[in-house]
Tab-separated table of C-alpha atoms in Angstrom:
chain	number	residue	atom	x	y	z
A	1	MET	CA	-210.358	141.885	55.761
A	2	ARG	CA	-206.591	141.400	55.872
A	3	SER	CA	-204.676	144.583	56.487
A	4	PRO	CA	-202.364	145.591	53.596
A	5	PHE	CA	-199.711	146.613	56.140
A	6	ILE	CA	-199.158	143.191	57.746
A	7	PHE	CA	-196.634	141.863	55.239
A	8	PRO	CA	-194.377	144.960	55.202
A	9	VAL	CA	-194.250	144.970	59.007
A	10	ILE	CA	-193.382	141.275	59.135
A	11	SER	CA	-190.715	141.730	56.438
A	12	LEU	CA	-189.128	144.597	58.346
A	13	ALA	CA	-189.127	142.620	61.573
A	14	ALA	CA	-187.526	139.664	59.798
A	15	ALA	CA	-184.876	141.916	58.305
A	16	LEU	CA	-183.989	143.205	61.731
A	17	VAL	CA	-183.499	139.634	62.901
A	18	VAL	CA	-181.369	138.334	60.031
A	19	LEU	CA	-179.240	141.483	59.572
A	20	PRO	CA	-177.613	142.107	62.956
A	21	ALA	CA	-175.292	145.068	63.461
A	22	HIS	CA	-171.625	144.547	62.693
A	23	ALA	CA	-170.298	147.431	64.787
A	24	ALA	CA	-167.541	145.945	66.931
A	25	SER	CA	-163.913	146.430	67.918
A	26	SER	CA	-160.832	144.440	68.855
A	27	ASP	CA	-159.032	144.714	72.156
A	28	TRP	CA	-156.369	147.406	72.367
A	29	HIS	CA	-152.802	146.346	71.645
A	30	GLN	CA	-150.597	148.354	74.001
A	31	ASN	CA	-147.067	149.453	73.102
A	32	GLU	CA	-144.461	151.884	74.369
A	33	GLY	CA	-145.705	154.782	72.246
A	34	GLY	CA	-149.441	154.238	72.537
A	35	ARG	CA	-151.977	151.623	71.499
A	36	ILE	CA	-153.779	150.342	68.390
A	37	ARG	CA	-157.048	148.553	67.677
A	38	LEU	CA	-159.459	147.698	64.867
A	39	VAL	CA	-163.015	149.005	64.723
A	40	THR	CA	-165.771	147.940	62.295
A	41	ALA	CA	-169.218	149.340	61.655
A	42	SER	CA	-172.308	148.752	59.524
A	43	GLN	CA	-173.064	145.875	57.149
A	44	PRO	CA	-171.043	144.759	54.118
A	45	ASP	CA	-172.215	146.722	51.085
A	46	ALA	CA	-173.508	145.270	47.816
A	47	GLU	CA	-169.929	144.634	46.668
A	48	GLY	CA	-169.055	142.722	49.833
A	49	ARG	CA	-167.036	145.433	51.598
A	50	LEU	CA	-167.198	146.058	55.317
A	51	GLN	CA	-165.924	149.454	56.492
A	52	GLY	CA	-163.684	149.851	59.501
A	53	VAL	CA	-160.860	151.825	61.056
A	54	LEU	CA	-157.344	151.113	62.269
A	55	GLU	CA	-157.168	153.425	65.278
A	56	ILE	CA	-153.641	154.497	66.304
A	57	ASP	CA	-153.743	156.253	69.674
A	58	LEU	CA	-150.364	157.937	70.259
A	59	LYS	CA	-148.815	159.217	73.451
A	60	PRO	CA	-147.646	162.872	73.395
A	61	GLY	CA	-144.408	163.297	71.432
A	62	TRP	CA	-144.837	160.089	69.413
A	63	LYS	CA	-145.441	159.858	65.662
A	64	THR	CA	-146.439	157.318	63.047
A	65	TYR	CA	-146.022	157.021	59.281
A	66	TRP	CA	-148.071	157.714	56.138
A	67	ARG	CA	-148.365	155.152	53.326
A	68	ASP	CA	-144.875	156.132	52.085
A	69	PRO	CA	-142.671	156.761	55.122
A	70	GLY	CA	-139.426	157.588	53.311
A	71	ASP	CA	-136.140	155.720	53.179
A	72	SER	CA	-136.168	153.937	56.531
A	73	GLY	CA	-139.705	154.102	57.923
A	74	VAL	CA	-142.384	151.459	58.337
A	75	PRO	CA	-145.621	152.038	56.381
A	76	PRO	CA	-148.854	150.881	58.037
A	77	GLN	CA	-149.771	147.397	56.817
A	78	ILE	CA	-152.713	145.081	57.421
A	79	THR	CA	-153.435	141.555	56.233
A	80	VAL	CA	-156.346	139.222	56.957
A	81	ASP	CA	-156.479	135.438	57.252
A	82	GLY	CA	-158.344	135.025	53.946
A	83	LYS	CA	-160.971	132.630	55.270
A	84	ARG	CA	-163.813	135.060	55.817
A	85	PHE	CA	-162.303	138.269	54.430
A	86	ARG	CA	-159.931	138.046	51.481
A	87	GLU	CA	-158.545	141.583	51.536
A	88	ALA	CA	-158.068	144.620	53.763
A	89	LYS	CA	-157.289	147.980	52.123
A	90	LEU	CA	-156.089	151.026	54.067
A	91	ASP	CA	-156.851	154.641	53.203
A	92	PHE	CA	-154.901	157.607	54.559
A	93	PRO	CA	-155.756	161.120	55.743
A	94	ALA	CA	-153.458	163.923	54.627
A	95	PRO	CA	-150.006	163.652	56.277
A	96	SER	CA	-147.498	166.336	57.220
A	97	ARG	CA	-143.748	166.578	56.548
A	98	HIS	CA	-141.293	165.715	59.333
A	99	ASP	CA	-137.497	165.953	59.639
A	100	ASP	CA	-135.879	163.850	62.364
A	101	GLY	CA	-132.344	165.047	61.596
A	102	TYR	CA	-131.570	161.947	59.541
A	103	SER	CA	-134.202	162.130	56.820
A	104	GLU	CA	-137.487	163.738	55.839
A	105	TRP	CA	-140.609	161.623	55.994
A	106	ALA	CA	-144.387	161.850	55.807
A	107	GLY	CA	-146.640	160.949	58.700
A	108	TYR	CA	-148.690	162.026	61.683
A	109	ASP	CA	-147.645	163.592	64.989
A	110	ARG	CA	-151.028	162.958	66.563
A	111	SER	CA	-153.435	160.069	67.054
A	112	VAL	CA	-154.921	159.057	63.734
A	113	LEU	CA	-157.764	156.995	62.255
A	114	LEU	CA	-156.882	155.011	59.112
A	115	PRO	CA	-160.023	153.817	57.274
A	116	VAL	CA	-160.001	150.133	56.309
A	117	SER	CA	-162.187	148.348	53.753
A	118	PHE	CA	-162.529	144.610	54.361
A	119	THR	CA	-163.676	142.542	51.368
A	120	VAL	CA	-165.745	139.451	52.169
A	121	ALA	CA	-164.291	136.255	50.684
A	122	ASP	CA	-166.291	134.550	47.935
A	123	GLY	CA	-168.959	132.322	49.454
A	124	ALA	CA	-168.199	133.389	53.034
A	125	ALA	CA	-170.843	134.569	55.464
A	126	PRO	CA	-170.136	138.104	56.700
A	127	MET	CA	-170.609	137.171	60.352
A	128	GLY	CA	-167.970	135.546	62.551
A	129	SER	CA	-164.718	137.380	63.174
A	130	ILE	CA	-161.942	139.292	61.453
A	131	ALA	CA	-158.452	138.042	62.257
A	132	ALA	CA	-155.920	140.644	61.114
A	133	GLN	CA	-152.175	141.065	61.353
A	134	VAL	CA	-151.105	144.689	61.662
A	135	LEU	CA	-147.667	146.313	61.375
A	136	VAL	CA	-147.119	150.000	62.125
A	137	GLY	CA	-144.078	152.096	62.927
A	138	ILE	CA	-144.415	154.252	66.039
A	139	CYS	CA	-141.610	156.707	66.681
A	140	GLU	CA	-140.281	159.059	69.336
A	141	LYS	CA	-136.530	159.476	68.775
A	142	ILE	CA	-136.255	156.106	67.048
A	143	CYS	CA	-138.889	154.052	65.228
A	144	ILE	CA	-140.341	150.954	66.889
A	145	PRO	CA	-142.027	148.421	64.565
A	146	VAL	CA	-145.226	147.301	66.286
A	147	HIS	CA	-146.673	143.918	65.288
A	148	ALA	CA	-150.182	143.094	66.495
A	149	ASP	CA	-152.661	140.263	65.951
A	150	LEU	CA	-156.078	141.893	66.230
A	151	GLU	CA	-159.409	140.087	66.195
A	152	VAL	CA	-162.846	141.648	65.849
A	153	ASP	CA	-165.802	139.440	66.799
A	154	LEU	CA	-168.573	140.707	64.539
A	155	ALA	CA	-171.171	138.692	66.424
A	156	LYS	CA	-170.525	140.663	69.626
A	157	PRO	CA	-171.165	144.351	68.951
A	158	SER	CA	-170.191	146.671	71.791
A	159	HIS	CA	-170.521	150.479	71.683
A	160	GLU	CA	-172.206	150.654	68.294
A	161	ALA	CA	-172.855	154.404	68.245
A	162	VAL	CA	-169.213	155.140	69.117
A	163	GLU	CA	-167.858	152.727	66.526
A	164	GLU	CA	-170.177	153.970	63.793
A	165	ALA	CA	-169.059	157.539	64.543
A	166	LEU	CA	-165.363	156.592	64.407
A	167	VAL	CA	-165.749	155.007	60.983
A	168	ARG	CA	-167.861	157.902	59.710
A	169	ASN	CA	-165.403	160.535	60.988
A	170	ALA	CA	-162.381	158.662	59.598
A	171	ARG	CA	-163.833	158.543	56.094
A	172	ALA	CA	-164.979	162.165	56.272
A	173	ALA	CA	-161.402	163.227	57.120
A	174	LEU	CA	-159.906	161.712	53.965
A	175	PRO	CA	-158.649	164.076	51.241
A	176	GLY	CA	-161.105	164.897	48.483
A	177	ARG	CA	-160.724	163.619	44.959
A	178	ALA	CA	-158.226	165.554	42.835
A	179	ALA	CA	-159.662	167.574	39.945
A	180	ALA	CA	-158.411	169.821	37.160
A	181	ASP	CA	-158.612	172.924	39.381
A	182	PHE	CA	-157.138	171.266	42.480
A	183	GLY	CA	-154.610	168.550	41.809
A	184	VAL	CA	-151.343	167.683	40.083
A	185	SER	CA	-150.510	166.957	36.442
A	186	VAL	CA	-147.306	165.697	34.804
A	187	ILE	CA	-145.235	168.192	32.785
A	188	ALA	CA	-142.281	165.968	31.933
A	189	SER	CA	-140.532	162.748	32.887
A	190	GLU	CA	-136.921	162.648	31.743
A	191	ASN	CA	-133.371	162.219	33.037
A	192	GLY	CA	-134.649	160.384	36.087
A	193	VAL	CA	-136.866	163.268	37.244
A	194	LEU	CA	-140.657	163.495	37.264
A	195	GLU	CA	-141.812	167.109	36.912
A	196	VAL	CA	-145.394	167.992	37.871
A	197	GLU	CA	-147.470	171.146	38.114
A	198	ALA	CA	-149.931	171.866	40.932
A	199	SER	CA	-153.323	173.489	40.273
A	200	LEU	CA	-154.769	175.156	43.371
A	201	PRO	CA	-157.814	177.104	44.543
A	202	HIS	CA	-157.309	180.864	44.488
A	203	GLY	CA	-155.297	182.087	47.461
A	204	ALA	CA	-154.175	178.629	48.631
A	205	GLN	CA	-150.966	178.688	50.653
A	206	SER	CA	-148.696	176.272	52.565
A	207	VAL	CA	-148.689	173.803	49.688
A	208	GLU	CA	-147.099	170.365	50.142
A	209	LEU	CA	-146.963	167.401	47.762
A	210	PHE	CA	-146.657	163.818	48.997
A	211	VAL	CA	-146.023	161.049	46.464
A	212	ALA	CA	-146.155	157.385	47.436
A	213	GLY	CA	-143.486	155.112	46.017
A	214	GLU	CA	-145.320	151.836	45.445
A	215	GLU	CA	-145.251	148.996	42.895
A	216	GLY	CA	-141.455	149.160	42.784
A	217	TYR	CA	-141.182	152.969	42.553
A	218	ALA	CA	-139.324	155.206	44.968
A	219	PHE	CA	-139.117	159.003	44.914
A	220	ALA	CA	-137.081	161.624	46.735
A	221	THR	CA	-138.865	164.438	48.583
A	222	PRO	CA	-140.519	166.729	46.004
A	223	ALA	CA	-138.568	169.954	45.425
A	224	ARG	CA	-140.792	173.003	44.920
A	225	LYS	CA	-139.984	175.761	42.467
A	226	ALA	CA	-141.803	178.692	40.865
A	227	GLN	CA	-141.777	178.546	37.078
A	228	ASP	CA	-143.408	181.278	34.947
A	229	GLY	CA	-145.995	181.980	37.617
A	230	ARG	CA	-146.763	178.275	38.071
A	231	LEU	CA	-146.082	176.029	41.068
A	232	VAL	CA	-143.940	173.100	39.932
A	233	PHE	CA	-142.502	170.145	41.850
A	234	GLU	CA	-139.527	168.055	40.770
A	235	LEU	CA	-139.403	164.456	41.999
A	236	PRO	CA	-136.148	162.542	41.478
A	237	ILE	CA	-137.008	158.918	40.676
A	238	LEU	CA	-134.841	156.757	42.943
A	239	ALA	CA	-136.142	153.380	41.743
A	240	ARG	CA	-138.594	152.015	39.215
A	241	PRO	CA	-139.797	148.539	38.199
A	242	ALA	CA	-138.543	146.824	35.057
A	243	GLN	CA	-142.033	147.145	33.534
A	244	LYS	CA	-144.772	149.663	34.204
A	245	PRO	CA	-147.516	148.236	36.450
A	246	LEU	CA	-151.116	147.959	35.307
A	247	GLY	CA	-152.668	149.857	38.220
A	248	GLU	CA	-154.175	153.334	38.481
A	249	GLY	CA	-150.814	155.064	38.797
A	250	VAL	CA	-148.604	156.615	41.470
A	251	PRO	CA	-150.706	157.770	44.462
A	252	TYR	CA	-150.265	161.346	45.649
A	253	THR	CA	-151.768	163.753	48.170
A	254	LEU	CA	-151.659	167.519	47.711
A	255	THR	CA	-152.210	169.631	50.837
A	256	SER	CA	-152.733	173.360	51.268
A	257	SER	CA	-154.514	175.957	53.380
A	258	ALA	CA	-157.547	175.285	51.156
A	259	GLY	CA	-157.693	171.595	52.083
A	260	ALA	CA	-156.270	168.379	50.671
A	261	VAL	CA	-156.919	166.149	47.656
A	262	SER	CA	-155.604	162.770	46.534
A	263	GLY	CA	-155.187	161.278	43.089
A	264	PHE	CA	-152.865	159.297	40.829
A	265	LEU	CA	-150.050	160.278	38.513
A	266	PRO	CA	-149.350	158.157	35.410
A	267	TYR	CA	-146.520	155.709	36.000
A	268	PRO	CA	-143.306	157.356	34.762
């Protein structure tokens, strides 16, 4: 009599053959302040996204920028060739505030992992390679724009356990999702100033607000003030588009001793 377990075993074996691991990495691109590379892990999900990491390994004393670096910085950027992957989207761990004597800016004074989501192009097979163009600013006393062409051969996995762990750790280090009891809400937007109130867990200290000027917006460094027992930030609006965009809103990250969250403010 035919065993009822033959077909499941054959199906599993077939799946292992046709779904090879995608954990792989590019070569390191060396520069004066450190090195950068791309790492990918896992399979594309049901929506055609492959998770990865832009790893920025800094030498001591060097820094790099957050998504909004201020007036004169270089935000991390990544583009793909569009043949196999049509989009690459960066996410950002919580930054810290820096003052170089010329301006204040948001970024990282340590090596950092920036999660990347690659979206498979319509009709493209997920195997092959990712060809990406990366631009980051790496700074000691002055900022050096670093351009790199990075290629990940998905058909040649290397240290899969290491790469999987890098991607997992990078996503775990992202700020949580803002909520009513830990986040920021708009109080007013008038006279060229966006005024917001921070809600925080009990006892939270060392609070910082970072707002990303994107879609044609630009903001000055948030100014903190106490107002009737509330924590309020004023953000001078330095530039705005002619029409409000249709996206989710202005991205922000709120950091404190209780952790960090990210969310969106309505376009002013």
